[in-house]
């Protein structure tokens, strides 16, 4: 059995949510597949969720796993579960990397070589948010709407004190929805938000 891609992403800020939406576009437009699942992660629940996701991946055997905007902290890396995730990817599509890690945090830079040794493709730039890296890596930046989404995430993630602009204001509004979903533990609301952003709603 082989399933569509799994998308794991930070679920606490606009960058993680927009990155997931852009990855959904990549799956649908370039792989011709609807993502099997979006897994929003918070740093306070990642330790309990990674084992559950790993079990789900072992059952479903996704054709690809893409991780966006997650800083690989000690908690995230616990018990080598991330490397077990690599082994869950179905080998049906050898023409593309099984696991892609797209992130801008310093933790990713520190483990980049180790990730690559375990077969994880790393897309990293400390000056560009995950959404912008996704848009560039998967050639979505030419579309004005997706470019705008990535610009909102970049403005929000790298905002300077006192800064005001249209993209940052949009990011602040989006953050209210994200905060509401997390305050009520409503992952379905986050997934609906991701799909709405992906589809231009």
mmCIF file of C-alpha atoms in Angstrom:
data_model
loop_
_atom_site.group_PDB
_atom_site.id
_atom_site.type_symbol
_atom_site.label_atom_id
_atom_site.label_comp_id
_atom_site.label_asym_id
_atom_site.label_seq_id
_atom_site.Cartn_x
_atom_site.Cartn_y
_atom_site.Cartn_z
ATOM 1 C CA UNK A 1 0.000 0.000 0.000
ATOM 2 C CA UNK A 2 1.201 3.513 -0.794
ATOM 3 C CA UNK A 3 -0.492 6.760 0.223
ATOM 4 C CA UNK A 4 -0.225 10.363 -0.871
ATOM 5 C CA UNK A 5 2.352 12.640 0.788
ATOM 6 C CA UNK A 6 2.316 13.507 4.470
ATOM 7 C CA UNK A 7 2.895 17.170 5.352
ATOM 8 C CA UNK A 8 4.283 17.940 8.816
ATOM 9 C CA UNK A 9 4.453 21.621 9.678
ATOM 10 C CA UNK A 10 4.625 24.138 12.481
ATOM 11 C CA UNK A 11 1.062 24.837 13.545
ATOM 12 C CA UNK A 12 1.561 27.901 15.720
ATOM 13 C CA UNK A 13 2.263 30.753 13.307
ATOM 14 C CA UNK A 14 1.417 32.028 9.827
ATOM 15 C CA UNK A 15 4.675 30.746 8.320
ATOM 16 C CA UNK A 16 3.944 27.134 9.229
ATOM 17 C CA UNK A 17 0.340 27.367 8.046
ATOM 18 C CA UNK A 18 1.191 29.116 4.765
ATOM 19 C CA UNK A 19 4.070 26.695 4.131
ATOM 20 C CA UNK A 20 1.612 23.805 4.510
ATOM 21 C CA UNK A 21 -0.814 25.462 2.070
ATOM 22 C CA UNK A 22 1.963 25.925 -0.495
ATOM 23 C CA UNK A 23 3.057 22.314 -0.038
ATOM 24 C CA UNK A 24 -0.533 21.273 -0.723
ATOM 25 C CA UNK A 25 -0.338 23.205 -3.994
ATOM 26 C CA UNK A 26 2.928 21.441 -4.861
ATOM 27 C CA UNK A 27 1.340 18.037 -4.212
ATOM 28 C CA UNK A 28 -1.731 18.772 -6.316
ATOM 29 C CA UNK A 29 -0.073 20.581 -9.207
ATOM 30 C CA UNK A 30 3.251 18.788 -9.536
ATOM 31 C CA UNK A 31 2.571 15.330 -8.096
ATOM 32 C CA UNK A 32 -1.106 15.199 -9.087
ATOM 33 C CA UNK A 33 -1.927 13.965 -5.594
ATOM 34 C CA UNK A 34 -3.957 15.388 -2.728
ATOM 35 C CA UNK A 35 -1.915 15.259 0.507
ATOM 36 C CA UNK A 36 -2.903 12.284 2.658
ATOM 37 C CA UNK A 37 -2.726 14.448 5.769
ATOM 38 C CA UNK A 38 -1.575 17.750 7.215
ATOM 39 C CA UNK A 39 -0.007 17.359 10.652
ATOM 40 C CA UNK A 40 0.249 20.713 12.492
ATOM 41 C CA UNK A 41 2.860 20.458 15.249
ATOM 42 C CA UNK A 42 3.403 22.564 18.332
ATOM 43 C CA UNK A 43 6.595 22.465 20.322
ATOM 44 C CA UNK A 44 4.629 21.565 23.458
ATOM 45 C CA UNK A 45 3.093 18.474 21.837
ATOM 46 C CA UNK A 46 5.648 17.353 19.273
ATOM 47 C CA UNK A 47 7.108 14.692 21.598
ATOM 48 C CA UNK A 48 3.751 12.916 21.845
ATOM 49 C CA UNK A 49 2.709 13.488 18.222
ATOM 50 C CA UNK A 50 5.814 12.312 16.350
ATOM 51 C CA UNK A 51 5.357 8.691 17.574
ATOM 52 C CA UNK A 52 1.693 8.775 16.501
ATOM 53 C CA UNK A 53 2.597 10.180 13.088
ATOM 54 C CA UNK A 54 5.317 7.555 12.714
ATOM 55 C CA UNK A 55 2.815 4.770 13.419
ATOM 56 C CA UNK A 56 0.384 6.279 10.913
ATOM 57 C CA UNK A 57 3.164 6.515 8.327
ATOM 58 C CA UNK A 58 4.191 2.897 8.952
ATOM 59 C CA UNK A 59 0.605 1.894 8.207
ATOM 60 C CA UNK A 60 -0.012 4.210 5.247
ATOM 61 C CA UNK A 61 3.472 4.191 3.632
ATOM 62 C CA UNK A 62 3.354 7.747 2.181
ATOM 63 C CA UNK A 63 5.093 8.331 -1.137
ATOM 64 C CA UNK A 64 6.794 11.397 0.353
ATOM 65 C CA UNK A 65 7.032 13.221 3.683
ATOM 66 C CA UNK A 66 7.639 16.957 3.729
ATOM 67 C CA UNK A 67 8.445 18.851 6.924
ATOM 68 C CA UNK A 68 8.188 22.645 7.024
ATOM 69 C CA UNK A 69 9.073 25.296 9.589
ATOM 70 C CA UNK A 70 10.070 22.871 12.353
ATOM 71 C CA UNK A 71 13.188 23.589 14.388
ATOM 72 C CA UNK A 72 14.720 20.176 15.163
ATOM 73 C CA UNK A 73 15.124 20.628 18.912
ATOM 74 C CA UNK A 74 16.205 17.857 21.278
ATOM 75 C CA UNK A 75 12.516 17.045 21.826
ATOM 76 C CA UNK A 76 11.859 16.755 18.102
ATOM 77 C CA UNK A 77 14.886 14.502 17.640
ATOM 78 C CA UNK A 78 14.058 12.225 20.587
ATOM 79 C CA UNK A 79 14.583 8.461 20.157
ATOM 80 C CA UNK A 80 15.520 8.790 16.469
ATOM 81 C CA UNK A 81 11.817 8.732 15.565
ATOM 82 C CA UNK A 82 12.444 11.165 12.712
ATOM 83 C CA UNK A 83 14.787 8.654 11.156
ATOM 84 C CA UNK A 84 12.140 5.962 11.538
ATOM 85 C CA UNK A 85 9.884 8.243 9.510
ATOM 86 C CA UNK A 86 12.381 8.069 6.644
ATOM 87 C CA UNK A 87 11.993 4.288 6.590
ATOM 88 C CA UNK A 88 8.204 4.540 6.294
ATOM 89 C CA UNK A 89 8.297 6.231 2.879
ATOM 90 C CA UNK A 90 7.200 3.904 0.109
ATOM 91 C CA UNK A 91 9.970 3.393 -2.477
ATOM 92 C CA UNK A 92 7.567 3.654 -5.425
ATOM 93 C CA UNK A 93 8.853 7.090 -6.464
ATOM 94 C CA UNK A 94 12.637 6.856 -6.503
ATOM 95 C CA UNK A 95 12.819 9.928 -8.764
ATOM 96 C CA UNK A 96 12.167 12.264 -5.819
ATOM 97 C CA UNK A 97 13.498 12.470 -2.261
ATOM 98 C CA UNK A 98 11.503 10.511 0.296
ATOM 99 C CA UNK A 99 11.748 13.138 3.013
ATOM 100 C CA UNK A 100 12.267 16.874 2.462
ATOM 101 C CA UNK A 101 12.948 19.199 5.417
ATOM 102 C CA UNK A 102 12.326 22.888 4.655
ATOM 103 C CA UNK A 103 13.210 25.326 7.398
ATOM 104 C CA UNK A 104 15.069 28.489 8.414
ATOM 105 C CA UNK A 105 15.930 27.799 12.076
ATOM 106 C CA UNK A 106 19.483 27.393 13.336
ATOM 107 C CA UNK A 107 18.675 23.897 14.614
ATOM 108 C CA UNK A 108 18.192 22.703 11.046
ATOM 109 C CA UNK A 109 21.558 24.113 10.052
ATOM 110 C CA UNK A 110 23.208 22.222 12.938
ATOM 111 C CA UNK A 111 21.753 18.829 11.945
ATOM 112 C CA UNK A 112 21.821 19.302 8.163
ATOM 113 C CA UNK A 113 24.702 16.911 7.502
ATOM 114 C CA UNK A 114 23.232 14.255 9.796
ATOM 115 C CA UNK A 115 19.844 14.609 8.094
ATOM 116 C CA UNK A 116 21.438 14.213 4.691
ATOM 117 C CA UNK A 117 23.286 11.067 5.829
ATOM 118 C CA UNK A 118 19.885 9.624 6.764
ATOM 119 C CA UNK A 119 18.415 10.431 3.344
ATOM 120 C CA UNK A 120 16.604 13.644 4.229
ATOM 121 C CA UNK A 121 16.881 16.441 1.669
ATOM 122 C CA UNK A 122 17.367 19.745 3.491
ATOM 123 C CA UNK A 123 16.295 23.130 2.148
ATOM 124 C CA UNK A 124 17.587 25.772 4.556
ATOM 125 C CA UNK A 125 18.237 29.501 4.585
ATOM 126 C CA UNK A 126 18.416 31.486 7.845
ATOM 127 C CA UNK A 127 17.182 34.646 6.103
ATOM 128 C CA UNK A 128 14.081 33.249 4.412
ATOM 129 C CA UNK A 129 11.009 31.853 6.129
ATOM 130 C CA UNK A 130 9.853 28.321 5.375
ATOM 131 C CA UNK A 131 6.993 29.525 3.143
ATOM 132 C CA UNK A 132 9.357 31.509 0.951
ATOM 133 C CA UNK A 133 11.706 28.517 0.745
ATOM 134 C CA UNK A 134 8.794 26.254 -0.255
ATOM 135 C CA UNK A 135 7.630 28.721 -2.919
ATOM 136 C CA UNK A 136 11.132 28.978 -4.386
ATOM 137 C CA UNK A 137 12.054 25.296 -4.118
ATOM 138 C CA UNK A 138 8.863 24.091 -5.788
ATOM 139 C CA UNK A 139 8.694 26.941 -8.348
ATOM 140 C CA UNK A 140 5.476 28.506 -7.044
ATOM 141 C CA UNK A 141 6.846 32.038 -6.791
ATOM 142 C CA UNK A 142 5.777 32.980 -10.325
ATOM 143 C CA UNK A 143 2.122 32.821 -9.301
ATOM 144 C CA UNK A 144 1.186 36.241 -7.832
ATOM 145 C CA UNK A 145 -1.148 34.756 -5.223
ATOM 146 C CA UNK A 146 1.369 32.227 -3.892
ATOM 147 C CA UNK A 147 4.107 34.860 -3.980
ATOM 148 C CA UNK A 148 1.848 37.102 -1.887
ATOM 149 C CA UNK A 149 1.233 34.317 0.644
ATOM 150 C CA UNK A 150 4.967 33.693 0.990
ATOM 151 C CA UNK A 151 5.556 37.454 1.354
ATOM 152 C CA UNK A 152 3.044 37.597 4.209
ATOM 153 C CA UNK A 153 4.848 34.779 6.023
ATOM 154 C CA UNK A 154 8.245 36.408 5.451
ATOM 155 C CA UNK A 155 7.057 39.786 6.706
ATOM 156 C CA UNK A 156 5.502 38.228 9.798
ATOM 157 C CA UNK A 157 8.429 35.961 10.680
ATOM 158 C CA UNK A 158 11.059 38.687 10.240
ATOM 159 C CA UNK A 159 9.100 41.706 11.497
ATOM 160 C CA UNK A 160 11.107 44.503 13.106
ATOM 161 C CA UNK A 161 9.813 46.486 16.104
ATOM 162 C CA UNK A 162 7.607 49.359 14.954
ATOM 163 C CA UNK A 163 7.404 48.053 11.411
ATOM 164 C CA UNK A 164 4.075 48.453 9.604
ATOM 165 C CA UNK A 165 3.180 47.194 6.133
ATOM 166 C CA UNK A 166 0.356 45.409 4.343
ATOM 167 C CA UNK A 167 1.965 41.960 4.433
ATOM 168 C CA UNK A 168 2.708 42.193 8.160
ATOM 169 C CA UNK A 169 -0.856 43.333 8.897
ATOM 170 C CA UNK A 170 -2.216 40.362 6.957
ATOM 171 C CA UNK A 171 0.117 38.058 8.894
ATOM 172 C CA UNK A 172 -1.083 39.496 12.184
ATOM 173 C CA UNK A 173 -4.708 38.868 11.189
ATOM 174 C CA UNK A 174 -3.875 35.319 10.142
ATOM 175 C CA UNK A 175 -2.107 34.742 13.447
ATOM 176 C CA UNK A 176 -5.394 35.436 15.279
ATOM 177 C CA UNK A 177 -7.033 32.463 13.538
ATOM 178 C CA UNK A 178 -4.022 30.280 14.264
ATOM 179 C CA UNK A 179 -3.981 31.316 17.926
ATOM 180 C CA UNK A 180 -7.716 30.612 18.266
ATOM 181 C CA UNK A 181 -7.318 27.136 16.785
ATOM 182 C CA UNK A 182 -4.427 26.338 19.137
ATOM 183 C CA UNK A 183 -6.168 27.784 22.195
ATOM 184 C CA UNK A 184 -9.076 25.400 21.602
ATOM 185 C CA UNK A 185 -6.911 22.466 20.386
ATOM 186 C CA UNK A 186 -8.806 22.583 17.107
ATOM 187 C CA UNK A 187 -6.488 21.032 14.504
ATOM 188 C CA UNK A 188 -9.404 20.716 12.086
ATOM 189 C CA UNK A 189 -9.719 24.509 12.046
ATOM 190 C CA UNK A 190 -6.029 24.753 11.138
ATOM 191 C CA UNK A 191 -6.514 22.223 8.330
ATOM 192 C CA UNK A 192 -9.528 24.137 7.000
ATOM 193 C CA UNK A 193 -7.465 27.323 7.081
ATOM 194 C CA UNK A 194 -4.659 25.592 5.150
ATOM 195 C CA UNK A 195 -7.037 24.339 2.460
ATOM 196 C CA UNK A 196 -8.734 27.747 2.191
ATOM 197 C CA UNK A 197 -5.362 29.460 1.722
ATOM 198 C CA UNK A 198 -4.285 26.817 -0.797
ATOM 199 C CA UNK A 199 -7.468 27.289 -2.816
ATOM 200 C CA UNK A 200 -7.370 31.074 -2.737
ATOM 201 C CA UNK A 201 -10.262 31.578 -0.323
#
